[in-house]
Coordinates of C-alpha atoms and ligand atoms in Angstrom, one line a residue:
M1 CA 0.0 0.0 0.0
H2 CA 1.3 3.4 -0.9
F3 CA 1.2 6.2 1.7
S4 CA 2.1 9.7 0.6
F5 CA 3.1 12.2 3.3
A6 CA 0.1 14.3 2.5
T7 CA -2.2 11.6 3.7
I8 CA -0.9 11.7 7.2
P9 CA -1.8 15.3 7.9
T10 CA -5.3 14.8 6.5
F11 CA -5.7 11.8 8.7
V12 CA -4.5 13.8 11.7
W13 CA -6.9 16.7 10.9
V14 CA -9.8 14.3 10.7
L15 CA -8.8 12.9 14.1
I16 CA -8.5 16.4 15.6
A17 CA -11.8 17.5 14.2
F18 CA -13.5 14.3 15.5
Y19 CA -12.1 15.0 19.0
V20 CA -13.1 18.6 19.0
I21 CA -16.7 17.7 18.1
Y22 CA -16.5 14.9 20.7
W23 CA -15.5 17.4 23.4
I24 CA -18.0 20.0 22.4
K25 CA -20.7 17.4 22.1
K26 CA -19.9 15.2 25.2
P27 CA -23.3 15.1 26.8
R28 CA -23.4 17.2 29.9
L29 CA -25.9 16.0 32.5
S30 CA -27.0 18.1 35.4
K31 CA -27.8 16.9 38.9
N32 CA -30.4 14.3 39.6
E33 CA -31.0 13.5 36.0
P34 CA -32.7 10.3 34.8
P35 CA -30.1 7.5 34.3
M36 CA -28.1 7.8 31.1
V37 CA -28.0 4.6 29.1
P38 CA -24.3 3.8 28.4
Y39 CA -23.1 3.7 24.8
K40 CA -19.9 2.7 23.1
I41 CA -19.3 5.0 20.1
P42 CA -18.8 8.7 20.9
I43 CA -20.9 11.3 19.0
I44 CA -23.1 8.5 17.4
G45 CA -24.3 7.3 20.8
H46 CA -27.6 5.4 20.5
T47 CA -28.5 6.9 17.1
I48 CA -28.2 3.6 15.2
D49 CA -30.2 1.6 17.7
Y50 CA -32.9 4.4 17.8
L51 CA -33.2 4.5 14.0
F52 CA -33.1 0.8 13.2
N53 CA -34.1 -1.1 16.4
A54 CA -36.1 1.3 18.5
E55 CA -38.6 -1.2 19.7
N56 CA -36.2 -3.7 21.3
F57 CA -33.7 -1.1 22.3
L58 CA -36.2 1.0 24.3
A59 CA -37.8 -2.0 25.8
E60 CA -34.4 -3.2 27.1
C61 CA -33.5 0.2 28.4
K62 CA -36.7 0.5 30.3
K63 CA -36.2 -3.0 31.8
K64 CA -32.7 -2.1 33.0
Y65 CA -33.1 1.6 33.9
G66 CA -36.8 2.1 34.6
D67 CA -38.9 5.1 33.7
P68 CA -37.6 7.6 32.7
F69 CA -34.1 7.2 31.2
N70 CA -31.8 9.2 28.9
I71 CA -30.4 8.2 25.6
Y72 CA -28.0 10.0 23.2
V73 CA -29.3 10.4 19.6
F74 CA -28.3 12.8 16.8
G75 CA -25.9 14.5 19.2
Q76 CA -28.6 15.3 21.7
V77 CA -29.6 13.8 25.0
N78 CA -33.2 12.8 24.9
T79 CA -35.3 11.7 27.9
I80 CA -37.7 8.9 27.2
A81 CA -40.8 9.1 29.3
G82 CA -42.8 5.9 29.8
N83 CA -46.2 5.0 31.1
V84 CA -45.7 6.6 34.5
T85 CA -43.7 9.8 34.1
V86 CA -45.4 10.8 30.8
H87 CA -48.4 11.9 32.7
E88 CA -46.4 14.4 34.6
V89 CA -44.8 15.8 31.4
F90 CA -48.2 16.3 29.7
R91 CA -49.8 17.9 32.7
T92 CA -47.5 20.8 33.2
E93 CA -46.8 24.0 31.1
A94 CA -43.1 23.4 31.8
F95 CA -43.0 21.3 28.6
S96 CA -43.9 22.6 25.1
M97 CA -44.8 20.4 22.1
L98 CA -44.7 23.4 19.7
N99 CA -41.2 24.3 20.7
A100 CA -40.0 20.7 20.2
T101 CA -41.5 20.4 16.7
E102 CA -39.8 23.6 15.6
D103 CA -36.5 21.8 14.9
I104 CA -37.9 18.7 13.1
F105 CA -40.8 20.5 11.3
P106 CA -39.7 24.1 10.7
L107 CA -43.1 25.4 9.5
H108 CA -42.3 28.9 10.6
R109 CA -39.7 29.0 7.8
V110 CA -42.3 28.9 5.1
L111 CA -45.4 30.3 6.9
K112 CA -44.1 33.5 8.4
S113 CA -47.1 34.1 10.7
Y114 CA -46.8 30.8 12.4
N115 CA -46.0 31.5 16.1
L116 CA -47.5 30.9 19.5
K117 CA -50.1 33.7 19.2
T118 CA -51.3 32.5 15.8
L119 CA -51.5 28.9 17.0
A120 CA -53.7 30.1 19.9
Q121 CA -56.1 31.7 17.4
V122 CA -56.0 28.5 15.3
I123 CA -56.9 26.4 18.3
K124 CA -59.8 28.7 19.3
T125 CA -61.0 28.7 15.7
I126 CA -61.0 24.9 15.6
R127 CA -62.9 24.7 18.8
E128 CA -65.5 27.3 18.1
G129 CA -65.7 27.2 14.3
I130 CA -65.4 23.4 13.7
T131 CA -66.0 21.3 16.8
A132 CA -68.9 23.3 18.1
N133 CA -70.5 23.2 14.6
L134 CA -69.9 19.5 13.9
P135 CA -73.7 18.6 13.8
L136 CA -74.2 21.4 11.2
L137 CA -71.2 20.2 9.1
T138 CA -72.0 16.5 9.0
G139 CA -74.2 16.7 5.9
R140 CA -71.5 18.5 4.0
M141 CA -68.8 16.2 5.2
Q142 CA -70.8 13.2 3.9
K143 CA -71.4 14.8 0.6
Q144 CA -67.7 15.5 0.0
L145 CA -66.7 12.0 1.1
L146 CA -69.2 10.6 -1.4
I147 CA -67.7 12.7 -4.2
S148 CA -64.3 11.3 -3.3
I149 CA -65.5 7.7 -3.2
D150 CA -67.0 8.2 -6.6
K151 CA -64.0 10.0 -8.2
E152 CA -61.1 8.3 -6.5
I153 CA -62.4 4.7 -6.1
G154 CA -65.4 4.6 -8.5
D155 CA -66.9 1.5 -9.9
C156 CA -65.3 -1.8 -8.9
S157 CA -67.4 -4.4 -10.6
N158 CA -64.1 -6.1 -11.1
P159 CA -61.8 -6.1 -8.1
K160 CA -59.5 -3.1 -8.2
L161 CA -56.2 -2.5 -6.4
V162 CA -56.2 1.0 -5.0
N163 CA -53.1 2.6 -3.5
N164 CA -52.8 5.0 -0.5
E165 CA -52.6 8.1 -2.7
I166 CA -56.4 8.5 -2.7
F167 CA -56.7 9.1 1.0
P168 CA -55.1 12.6 1.3
T169 CA -57.6 13.8 -1.4
M170 CA -60.5 12.1 0.2
V171 CA -59.7 13.7 3.5
A172 CA -58.9 17.1 1.9
R173 CA -62.4 17.6 0.4
P174 CA -64.4 17.9 3.6
V175 CA -61.6 19.9 5.2
A176 CA -61.6 22.3 2.2
D177 CA -65.4 22.6 2.4
V178 CA -65.2 23.5 6.1
L179 CA -62.3 25.9 5.7
V180 CA -63.1 27.9 2.6
G181 CA -66.8 27.1 2.1
Q182 CA -69.0 25.2 -0.3
E183 CA -68.4 27.3 -3.4
I184 CA -64.7 27.4 -4.0
S185 CA -63.9 24.0 -2.4
K186 CA -65.4 22.6 -5.6
N187 CA -62.3 23.5 -7.5
E188 CA -60.1 20.4 -8.0
D189 CA -56.8 22.3 -8.0
L190 CA -57.7 23.8 -4.6
V191 CA -58.5 20.4 -3.2
K192 CA -55.1 19.2 -4.6
A193 CA -53.3 22.1 -3.0
F194 CA -54.7 21.1 0.4
A195 CA -54.1 17.4 -0.2
E196 CA -50.4 17.9 -1.2
F197 CA -49.3 20.7 1.0
T198 CA -47.9 18.6 3.8
K199 CA -46.2 16.1 1.5
D200 CA -44.5 19.0 -0.4
F201 CA -43.5 20.8 2.8
G202 CA -41.9 17.5 3.8
K203 CA -39.6 17.7 0.8
I204 CA -37.7 20.4 2.7
L205 CA -37.0 17.7 5.3
A206 CA -35.8 15.1 2.8
I207 CA -32.2 15.4 4.1
P208 CA -31.7 13.2 7.2
P209 CA -30.9 15.4 10.3
I210 CA -27.1 14.7 10.1
F211 CA -26.2 18.3 11.1
S212 CA -28.1 17.7 14.3
F213 CA -24.9 16.0 15.5
I214 CA -23.5 19.5 15.7
N215 CA -26.7 21.4 16.7
P216 CA -30.4 20.9 15.9
T217 CA -31.0 24.6 15.2
F218 CA -28.0 24.6 12.9
N219 CA -29.6 21.5 11.2
T220 CA -32.8 23.4 10.6
Q221 CA -30.9 26.3 9.1
V222 CA -29.0 24.0 6.8
V223 CA -32.0 22.0 5.6
T224 CA -34.0 25.2 5.0
L225 CA -31.2 26.9 3.1
P226 CA -32.7 26.2 -0.3
V227 CA -35.9 28.0 0.9
R228 CA -33.8 31.1 1.7
F229 CA -32.4 31.0 -1.8
G230 CA -35.9 31.0 -3.3
W231 CA -36.7 27.3 -3.7
N232 CA -40.1 26.9 -2.1
P233 CA -42.1 23.7 -2.8
I234 CA -45.3 25.0 -1.3
A235 CA -45.4 28.5 -2.9
K236 CA -47.6 27.1 -5.7
H237 CA -50.1 25.9 -3.2
L238 CA -50.3 29.3 -1.5
D239 CA -50.8 30.8 -5.0
T240 CA -53.6 28.5 -5.8
L241 CA -55.5 29.3 -2.6
K242 CA -54.9 33.0 -3.1
K243 CA -56.3 32.9 -6.6
Y244 CA -59.6 31.4 -5.6
L245 CA -59.9 33.1 -2.2
K246 CA -59.4 36.7 -3.3
P247 CA -62.6 37.0 -5.4
E248 CA -64.6 35.1 -2.7
L249 CA -63.4 37.4 0.1
E250 CA -64.2 40.5 -2.0
K251 CA -67.6 39.2 -2.8
R252 CA -68.4 38.6 0.9
L253 CA -67.2 42.0 1.9
K254 CA -69.4 43.6 -0.8
D255 CA -72.4 41.4 0.1
K256 CA -72.1 42.5 3.7
E257 CA -72.0 46.1 2.7
V258 CA -74.9 45.9 0.3
L259 CA -77.1 43.6 2.4
G260 CA -76.3 44.9 5.8
D261 CA -78.4 43.0 8.4
K262 CA -79.8 40.8 5.7
Y263 CA -76.4 39.3 5.0
E264 CA -76.5 35.6 5.6
P265 CA -73.1 34.5 7.0
H266 CA -71.5 31.4 5.6
L267 CA -70.7 28.5 7.9
D268 CA -66.9 28.1 7.3
I269 CA -63.6 29.1 8.7
V270 CA -63.1 32.0 6.3
E271 CA -66.2 33.7 7.6
Y272 CA -65.2 33.0 11.2
F273 CA -61.7 34.5 10.5
M274 CA -63.1 37.6 8.9
N275 CA -65.5 38.1 11.9
N276 CA -62.6 37.8 14.4
P277 CA -62.0 41.4 15.6
E278 CA -58.3 40.6 15.4
Y279 CA -58.6 40.0 11.6
E280 CA -61.4 42.4 10.6
T281 CA -60.8 44.3 7.4
K282 CA -62.4 46.6 4.9
V283 CA -60.2 45.8 1.9
I284 CA -58.5 42.6 0.7
N285 CA -54.9 43.6 0.0
D286 CA -52.0 41.3 -0.4
E287 CA -51.0 41.5 3.2
Y288 CA -54.5 40.4 4.3
L289 CA -54.6 37.6 1.7
D290 CA -51.2 36.3 2.9
K291 CA -52.4 36.3 6.5
I292 CA -55.6 34.4 5.9
C293 CA -54.0 31.9 3.5
E294 CA -51.2 31.1 6.0
F295 CA -53.8 30.7 8.7
L296 CA -55.8 28.2 6.7
F297 CA -52.6 26.3 5.7
I298 CA -51.7 25.9 9.4
I299 CA -55.0 24.1 9.9
V300 CA -54.3 22.1 6.7
V301 CA -50.9 21.0 8.0
A302 CA -52.4 19.9 11.3
S303 CA -55.4 18.1 9.9
I304 CA -55.0 16.5 6.5
H305 CA -51.9 14.4 6.7
T306 CA -52.7 13.1 10.2
T307 CA -56.3 12.2 9.4
S308 CA -55.5 10.7 6.1
Q309 CA -52.8 8.5 7.7
H310 CA -55.3 7.2 10.2
M311 CA -58.1 6.7 7.7
T312 CA -55.7 4.7 5.6
S313 CA -54.5 2.7 8.6
T314 CA -58.0 1.9 10.0
L315 CA -59.1 0.7 6.5
Y316 CA -56.1 -1.6 6.3
D317 CA -56.9 -2.9 9.8
F318 CA -60.5 -3.6 8.7
A319 CA -59.5 -5.2 5.4
G320 CA -57.0 -7.5 7.0
R321 CA -59.4 -8.8 9.6
P322 CA -62.2 -10.8 7.9
E323 CA -63.5 -12.0 11.3
L324 CA -64.7 -8.4 12.0
W325 CA -66.4 -7.8 8.7
D326 CA -70.0 -9.0 9.3
D327 CA -70.5 -7.4 12.7
I328 CA -69.3 -4.0 11.6
Y329 CA -71.0 -4.2 8.2
E330 CA -74.4 -5.0 9.8
E331 CA -74.2 -2.0 12.1
Q332 CA -73.5 0.3 9.0
V333 CA -76.4 -1.2 7.1
M334 CA -78.8 -0.7 10.0
I335 CA -77.8 2.9 10.4
D336 CA -77.9 3.5 6.7
K337 CA -81.5 2.3 6.6
E338 CA -82.5 4.3 9.6
C339 CA -81.2 7.6 8.1
N340 CA -82.0 6.8 4.5
G341 CA -78.4 7.5 3.5
E342 CA -78.4 11.0 5.1
L343 CA -76.2 10.8 8.2
S344 CA -76.7 13.2 11.1
S345 CA -74.5 13.6 14.2
Q346 CA -76.8 11.3 16.1
H347 CA -76.3 8.6 13.5
I348 CA -72.5 8.9 13.7
N349 CA -72.8 8.5 17.4
K350 CA -74.7 5.3 16.9
M351 CA -71.8 3.7 15.1
V352 CA -70.5 2.3 18.3
K353 CA -68.9 -0.8 16.9
L354 CA -67.2 1.1 14.2
D355 CA -66.1 3.7 16.8
S356 CA -64.6 1.1 19.1
F357 CA -62.8 -0.5 16.1
V358 CA -61.4 2.8 15.1
R359 CA -60.1 3.5 18.7
E360 CA -58.4 0.1 18.7
S361 CA -56.9 0.8 15.4
F362 CA -55.4 4.1 16.9
R363 CA -54.0 2.2 19.8
T364 CA -52.3 -0.4 17.7
F365 CA -51.0 2.1 15.2
D366 CA -47.6 1.0 16.5
N367 CA -45.7 4.3 16.9
I368 CA -42.8 3.5 19.3
A369 CA -41.9 7.0 20.4
S370 CA -43.0 10.4 19.2
E371 CA -44.9 13.5 20.4
P372 CA -41.7 15.2 21.5
H373 CA -41.9 18.0 24.2
R374 CA -39.2 20.5 25.1
C375 CA -38.5 21.3 28.7
M376 CA -38.9 25.1 29.1
E377 CA -37.8 25.4 32.7
P378 CA -36.1 22.8 35.0
F379 CA -38.7 20.3 36.2
T380 CA -38.5 17.9 39.1
L381 CA -40.5 14.7 38.7
K382 CA -42.3 13.1 41.7
N383 CA -39.5 10.5 41.8
G384 CA -37.0 13.3 42.6
M385 CA -35.3 13.3 39.2
T386 CA -34.9 16.6 37.5
I387 CA -35.2 17.3 33.8
P388 CA -33.1 20.3 32.7
K389 CA -34.2 23.2 30.6
G390 CA -33.9 22.7 26.9
R391 CA -34.2 18.9 27.1
I392 CA -36.3 17.0 24.5
V393 CA -38.6 14.5 26.2
Q394 CA -39.9 11.8 23.8
T395 CA -43.2 10.1 24.6
Y396 CA -42.7 6.3 24.8
L397 CA -46.1 5.6 23.1
M398 CA -45.6 1.9 22.9
D399 CA -45.2 1.7 26.6
I400 CA -48.5 3.5 27.1
H401 CA -50.5 1.7 24.3
Y402 CA -49.3 -1.7 25.2
N403 CA -49.5 -1.3 29.0
P404 CA -50.6 -4.7 30.5
E405 CA -52.2 -2.9 33.5
A406 CA -54.7 -1.3 31.0
Y407 CA -55.0 -3.9 28.3
G408 CA -54.3 -7.2 30.0
P409 CA -51.6 -9.8 29.8
E410 CA -51.7 -9.8 25.9
P411 CA -51.8 -6.1 25.2
R412 CA -50.7 -6.5 21.6
T413 CA -53.9 -8.4 20.7
F414 CA -56.4 -6.4 18.7
F415 CA -59.5 -5.9 20.9
P416 CA -62.2 -4.5 18.6
N417 CA -64.6 -4.1 21.5
H418 CA -62.3 -2.6 24.1
G419 CA -63.7 0.9 23.7
L420 CA -67.3 -0.3 23.6
E421 CA -66.9 -2.4 26.7
N422 CA -65.1 0.4 28.6
N423 CA -67.3 3.3 27.4
L424 CA -64.3 5.0 25.7
S425 CA -65.0 6.7 22.4
A426 CA -62.4 7.0 19.7
S427 CA -62.0 10.8 20.2
R428 CA -61.6 10.4 23.9
T429 CA -58.1 11.0 25.3
D430 CA -57.3 8.8 28.2
K431 CA -54.3 7.9 30.3
N432 CA -53.9 4.8 28.2
L433 CA -54.4 6.3 24.8
F434 CA -52.1 9.1 23.6
M435 CA -53.0 9.2 19.9
F436 CA -54.3 12.7 20.3
G437 CA -51.9 13.7 23.0
S438 CA -53.3 14.5 26.5
G439 CA -54.2 17.3 28.8
R440 CA -54.7 20.9 28.0
H441 CA -53.0 20.7 24.6
A442 CA -54.7 17.5 23.4
C443 CA -55.6 17.7 19.8
P444 CA -58.5 20.1 19.3
G445 CA -59.3 18.6 15.9
R446 CA -59.9 15.1 17.1
F447 CA -63.7 15.2 17.1
F448 CA -63.7 16.4 13.5
A449 CA -61.0 13.8 12.6
V450 CA -62.9 10.9 14.1
N451 CA -66.1 11.9 12.5
E452 CA -64.4 12.1 9.1
I453 CA -62.8 8.7 9.5
K454 CA -66.1 7.1 10.7
V455 CA -68.2 8.6 7.9
G456 CA -65.5 7.7 5.3
L457 CA -65.3 4.1 6.5
H458 CA -69.1 3.8 6.9
K459 CA -69.6 4.8 3.2
I460 CA -66.8 2.7 1.9
I461 CA -67.9 -0.4 3.9
L462 CA -71.5 0.0 2.6
K463 CA -70.4 0.2 -1.0
Y464 CA -67.4 -2.1 -1.2
Q465 CA -65.9 -5.4 0.0
V466 CA -62.4 -4.3 0.9
K467 CA -59.5 -6.8 1.2
T468 CA -55.8 -6.7 1.6
P469 CA -53.7 -8.4 -1.2
S470 CA -52.4 -11.0 1.3
G471 CA -55.8 -11.7 2.9
K472 CA -54.2 -10.9 6.3
T473 CA -53.2 -7.7 8.1
E474 CA -50.4 -5.9 6.3
K475 CA -47.2 -4.7 8.0
K476 CA -46.9 -1.1 9.0
I477 CA -43.9 0.9 7.7
R478 CA -41.4 2.1 10.3
V479 CA -39.1 5.1 10.0
G480 CA -37.0 5.2 13.1
P481 CA -39.4 5.1 16.1
V482 CA -42.4 6.3 14.0
A483 CA -45.0 4.2 12.2
Y484 CA -46.7 4.7 8.8
P485 CA -49.6 2.8 7.2
P486 CA -48.8 -0.3 5.1
I487 CA -48.2 0.3 1.4
A488 CA -49.5 -2.9 -0.1
G489 CA -52.6 -1.3 -1.5
L490 CA -56.2 -2.4 -0.9
I491 CA -58.5 -4.4 -3.1
F492 CA -62.0 -2.9 -3.6
E493 CA -64.9 -4.8 -5.1
N494 CA -68.5 -3.6 -5.4
R495 CA -70.8 -5.3 -2.9
K496 CA -73.4 -7.6 -4.5
K497 CA -76.8 -6.0 -3.9
Ligands
HEM501 C1 -56.4 11.4 13.2 C2 -56.0 12.6 13.1 C3 -55.2 13.4 14.1 C4 -54.2 13.0 14.9 C5 -53.7 11.6 15.2 C6 -53.8 14.2 15.7 C7 -52.8 14.2 16.7 C8 -52.4 15.3 17.4 C9 -51.5 15.3 18.5 C10 -50.8 14.0 19.0 C11 -51.3 16.5 19.0 C12 -50.5 17.0 20.1 C13 -51.2 16.9 21.4 C14 -50.4 17.2 22.7 O1 -49.5 18.0 22.6 O2 -50.8 16.8 23.8 C15 -52.2 17.4 18.2 C16 -52.3 18.7 18.3 C17 -53.0 19.5 17.5 N1 -53.9 19.1 16.5 FE1 -54.3 17.2 15.9 N2 -54.4 15.3 15.2 C18 -55.3 14.9 14.2 C19 -56.2 15.7 13.5 C20 -56.3 17.1 13.6 C21 -57.3 17.9 12.9 C22 -58.3 17.3 11.9 C23 -57.0 19.2 13.3 C24 -57.7 20.4 12.8 C25 -58.9 20.5 12.4 C26 -55.9 19.2 14.2 C27 -55.4 20.3 14.8 C28 -54.4 20.3 15.9 C29 -53.9 21.4 16.5 C30 -54.2 22.9 16.2 C31 -53.0 21.0 17.5 C32 -52.2 21.9 18.5 C33 -52.9 21.9 19.9 C34 -52.1 22.6 20.9 O3 -50.9 22.8 20.8 O4 -52.7 23.0 22.0 N3 -55.5 17.9 14.4 N4 -52.8 16.6 17.2
NAG502 C1 -46.2 0.5 33.2 O1 -45.7 -0.5 32.3 C2 -45.1 -1.6 32.9 C3 -44.6 -2.5 31.8 O2 -43.7 -1.9 31.1 C4 -46.1 -2.3 33.8 O3 -45.6 -3.4 34.4 C5 -46.6 -1.3 34.8 O4 -47.7 -1.9 35.6 C6 -47.2 -0.1 34.2 N1 -47.5 0.9 35.2 C7 -48.6 1.7 35.2 C8 -48.8 2.6 36.4 O5 -49.4 1.7 34.3
NAG503 C1 -38.2 27.5 22.0 O1 -37.4 27.7 23.1 C2 -36.2 28.4 22.9 C3 -35.4 28.3 24.2 O2 -36.1 28.5 25.3 C4 -36.5 29.8 22.5 O3 -35.4 30.5 22.2 C5 -37.4 29.7 21.2 O4 -37.8 31.0 20.8 C6 -38.6 28.9 21.5 N1 -39.4 28.7 20.3 C7 -40.8 28.8 20.3 C8 -41.5 28.6 19.0 O5 -41.4 29.0 21.3
NAG504 C1 -69.8 7.0 29.3 O1 -69.0 8.1 29.1 C2 -69.6 9.4 29.0 C3 -68.6 10.5 28.9 O2 -67.5 10.1 28.1 C4 -70.5 9.6 30.3 O3 -71.2 10.8 30.1 C5 -71.5 8.5 30.5 O4 -72.2 8.7 31.7 C6 -70.7 7.1 30.5 N1 -71.7 6.0 30.6 C7 -71.5 5.0 31.5 C8 -72.6 4.0 31.4 O5 -70.6 5.0 32.3

């Protein structure tokens, strides 16, 4: 082997650089911290285990070190909170979910108005404008889902393999209807903009977080560099929304002026937004248009991808479990007859078997750890351990969702009637189900999301026989500690009448 003298200095430099990073990055723990799980490779720490073997790795850590414990991933110490300490983390304002997502999902880089204050307005809007009006919105939701079933699935006289791509659009139609109203939500390119926004935003995050080994904020800056230089994969969606929204907003302002007290307000978020004293206006200028579009897209980001993932996953769960088909189908037929095909809120509440099935599908979604929270001020747990300021705490979801104390000695079994037997509806958060988080910040959109999933499944099950290609449950996809729906596709066939 030939060694030139020049290779030696390069090698030495690499070594020096490695040790400098090592010294800078050596995890510093404060007093009374949760136990640190030992690791062999400096800098890398537990990153490999966390990315490729999280399920076994975390289970072994918990067995040895209890709850909670610290691990070292992507150059950061993370605290893993299991079924006991997690409740303390979600109950206090000392931890912030928003602050923790900033690094991994830098929405504020593309939606400039995204901050704590806007989020508070968004949450209030969802509660008062969507959740409180759910009964009034049910008919429209049903109509939109039927349009999607017709367009995206259609006639299946012959069995048809349908892939997951239909679900974001299916979920986006009712959301568009509720956000921007019945008129402009008819435009297919607007529905498409809503359906694809989150996926396209995700392109910004296509680079793995390698720079997090140096610093997570630095990593965010690096991955969003292209955005700063003008590349913006979501700009086209903002433009689409603006194009349709501008004439609609102008029309509403004019109608209000002309009709005065006789003006009939629309039931949608645009109307709610314009009536909010904070956002009142006399003219629709670019600044106003930007503000309302960003506001709407914040709701889109929170609602469409999440709901579509779970609608997909529940349908795979149903399709892969023939033993549940008859029971759930019969319930849907009964309700369909009773309402003559026109569902109201009461009818949705009567889908108790479907609801219980959906809840169980949420529980067994199989996320290992997610829902990160950042510690905003040092916090001492009941067991005396202290979590320092700045620390990311990961929610060990698998430990909560497969807790034998709550779900018996075989917690991984699918119990379709668990919710029904325990009077727990799918939208209910509970100390043993963290799909929608917990406590004061629990997902405000969960009632809408569950209704949308139930109405969607109800209509699909009535119309089609749905199977998995293998005839059994299909495997979820895992990326690190996070789960995604299977990708095998689903086979639809018209039901014989
Ligand atoms: C199946 C679908 C959904 C899932 C699994 C889901 C899950 C979650 C989770 C885990 C959180 C964090 C809760 C916490 O910190 O304790 C959350 C927060 C939130 N979700 Fe959802 N969500 C879904 C649908 C929706 C929909 C449809 C909307 C809007 C209509 C929405 C709007 C929000 C908002 C605004 C927050 C922030 C709440 C806060 O910080 O106080 N979500 N969601
Ligand atoms: C927490 O989970 C463990 C299993 O990991 C279980 O033995 C224990 O009973 C659970 N504790 C509570 C309070 O749910
Ligand atoms: C998150 O916390 C850090 C440190 O406390 C702070 O500098 C930053 O502004 C926070 N970000 C948000 C979105 O609250
Ligand atoms: C079931 O739960 C609801 C609230 O979630 C409660 O109002 C109702 O009384 C409960 N029913 C029974 C039989 O416990």
